[in-house]
């Protein structure tokens, strides 16, 4: 078994006293830094010491010529240089000025080194991240795969970061280091090119696709039948929600995707088995590993979700409208990625400009990037604009492995593990050593959890499975664990001039797999589906596969030439919002069986069609208005039934009246939206949540159930037991997303269903019909909101329930209360909601708080670039008390945008501060 060496713990009393003393010191330091005590002067001077210099001159030894940094009223920098390496050196310097602490934390995440900053509480997280090996793969990419030109840019960026760090004390870099200094002897290390590359692995992890669904389906087998599970994962509703492409197929004669082909022309159905009937059934011993997968889910919950809770909410909206339908006569392109709300925002706005664009200095690009990474991820240059949404391709598979002391079983033979040791340094404690074992499929993630070591001890398996012994291991195969060229793709996108060069760049955008939309100054619009997406010989990726059977190996990856794309479609617009790319039933390879279900995308399609019918035109402000559309699709289905339910309780009837005449919009001041969403949450809990196993229900959600191992009627020897949920609230089920819309849609037509049946309790009678359950949900919602918002329904509002609090991602989430007050901001009362276009997501199993948001918004006016508009969730600065810490948030919350200067004259007119970097 793997070695997990730990040092003996010290005395508990001493540890508690030491921890308490450290926390007190942290609070005092931050209080002084914030200037809230002891006269204030020292605090103000200390906090200002870490603020960036934005005017005057600074010398950078690595530069070859002067570089100008022009910042607007929001502190957004536009950088002007004479050559490419100076441009990226300056980008590294400027991002370090504003965001180095954020960059430093991120690189410790991607390297599995959080314990070096925050101590022993992060050891398990580091161990799991080391097992995945993000940093190792990034190093391999840099050493063996990336283009020499890309490596030159990465090196220049690192030089710029390190030029900023040189001769600066930690407390002069960021306030948080002043706090760390009192609890830790932490030393800031120089930035390296691999630190930048590794961030792409974190991005890929959070956008990895259906891994959580794979686990959840398996966990459901402890309580639900195969047919019930299938009902909870319905097929994509192609008839209701339009895929991204109207058609298209792979031409067998050329081996290339043909976007003009009509649906049904592809040869054969999608490879793979039907969910619930294929390799993942209990006959193959796949869905039986309940204890293992429960523990796996707990491990996943502990990994920092740098982009957001993985699952139905992670995604984005993007769409592009051709000039024939726009007021400008040129394409308009909109994008708003839905990610975790963070402080500072995940995104960093900037422009990168060669003063004279030529063959030796080719960049004139502006948009959004990540701090710690050179280039621009989403935005436009002088010829094209592009946006991203998550494709959701199934790029991860869990494999059950029959393991022993000498290796693992494949086709009846034992193969040796690939083994390496990792040492985890711990601030304030002894180092830990772990052993990482891998099979041909990938790392044994089960080694990182004691319960996972005992996989499948009780669950039944069929005769096809090998003897379990003490259990099966669980290995992870994931495309991002192979070295790739995604970093090359970022720079190629920034330089692309037309659709062919855009597609060349997209070819290298291997992980994470994204929907790429496109527009150019010639009036063309397009779409490309890139990514390294596996081809499976057997299995469909919906449940864990048997690693001991080589027929379940991946056989390769879908060739780029066969991936879907579209160019100037006749309909005149392209919408991507995590829905199906095309009709998967007519495509020869499996992209995924776990798409988003298309509520947002169909609403955007409908809004565009309604605006353009009868010759109407779409303006840039129309695009912005569409981004803030907050209509609830589930309300259109459920609300008419709620109004028909006979309610006798006057208090509940008073709440029911709020729904009369409601237009299904979810404005912050809407009492109807508050009550409806509370009813929806309680419908889900009664009909589905209370029937799910504890591993899927929210932590603290406790119900009375019969012990899972018992059978037959409940008697005196077999009483009900109290069982509490175990899942983190942000990822618990039922989450209320548009998958659940499709689960409920057919059931609403059925007065009787097994899902409407619920047990009674001391207060309520059992329910047996739809209307009985709806009445109970309305009653429960009434009293839930009474407790939260008060008895008077006229004072209720959706925004008071649905709040956004921006949290500093380290001390702002786990520090003492006063520290959180100093570093965090909010709350803001928001409209919008789950699966609305204005996707301020909340998890119905966990509560109403906002857990993902449109993390930025942009509307690009193609060709007339200076009339484009944008906004970030927070601000340019990561410094807690800087003027640009959250200066964009109020504008973002109101759904408004700022002018986005791009051309030299427009940038000069908007410039408030100019800094010259000199060699």
mmCIF file of N, CA and C in Angstrom, residues 2 23 71 367 444 463 533 579 760:
data_model
loop_
_atom_site.group_PDB
_atom_site.id
_atom_site.type_symbol
_atom_site.label_atom_id
_atom_site.label_comp_id
_atom_site.label_asym_id
_atom_site.label_seq_id
_atom_site.Cartn_x
_atom_site.Cartn_y
_atom_site.Cartn_z
ATOM 1 N N UNK A 2 0.342 2.365 -0.455
ATOM 2 C CA UNK A 2 1.169 3.572 -0.539
ATOM 3 C C UNK A 2 1.600 4.073 0.817
ATOM 4 N N UNK A 23 -3.957 33.539 15.069
ATOM 5 C CA UNK A 23 -5.145 34.186 14.507
ATOM 6 C C UNK A 23 -5.313 35.596 15.059
ATOM 7 N N UNK A 71 -3.481 53.313 -18.240
ATOM 8 C CA UNK A 71 -4.614 52.786 -17.473
ATOM 9 C C UNK A 71 -5.777 53.772 -17.526
ATOM 10 N N UNK A 367 -8.726 42.227 -24.412
ATOM 11 C CA UNK A 367 -9.775 41.351 -23.898
ATOM 12 C C UNK A 367 -9.494 40.913 -22.488
ATOM 13 N N UNK A 444 -3.894 6.350 -9.503
ATOM 14 C CA UNK A 444 -4.838 5.716 -8.581
ATOM 15 C C UNK A 444 -5.288 6.764 -7.567
ATOM 16 N N UNK A 463 -20.395 -12.276 -12.090
ATOM 17 C CA UNK A 463 -19.341 -13.270 -12.295
ATOM 18 C C UNK A 463 -18.239 -12.780 -13.219
ATOM 19 N N UNK A 533 -10.718 14.856 -27.505
ATOM 20 C CA UNK A 533 -11.893 14.134 -27.026
ATOM 21 C C UNK A 533 -11.704 12.651 -27.322
ATOM 22 N N UNK A 579 -25.354 23.853 -24.607
ATOM 23 C CA UNK A 579 -26.291 22.863 -25.094
ATOM 24 C C UNK A 579 -25.570 21.855 -25.986
ATOM 25 N N UNK A 760 -45.525 10.680 5.382
ATOM 26 C CA UNK A 760 -45.998 11.749 6.252
ATOM 27 C C UNK A 760 -45.050 11.965 7.410
#
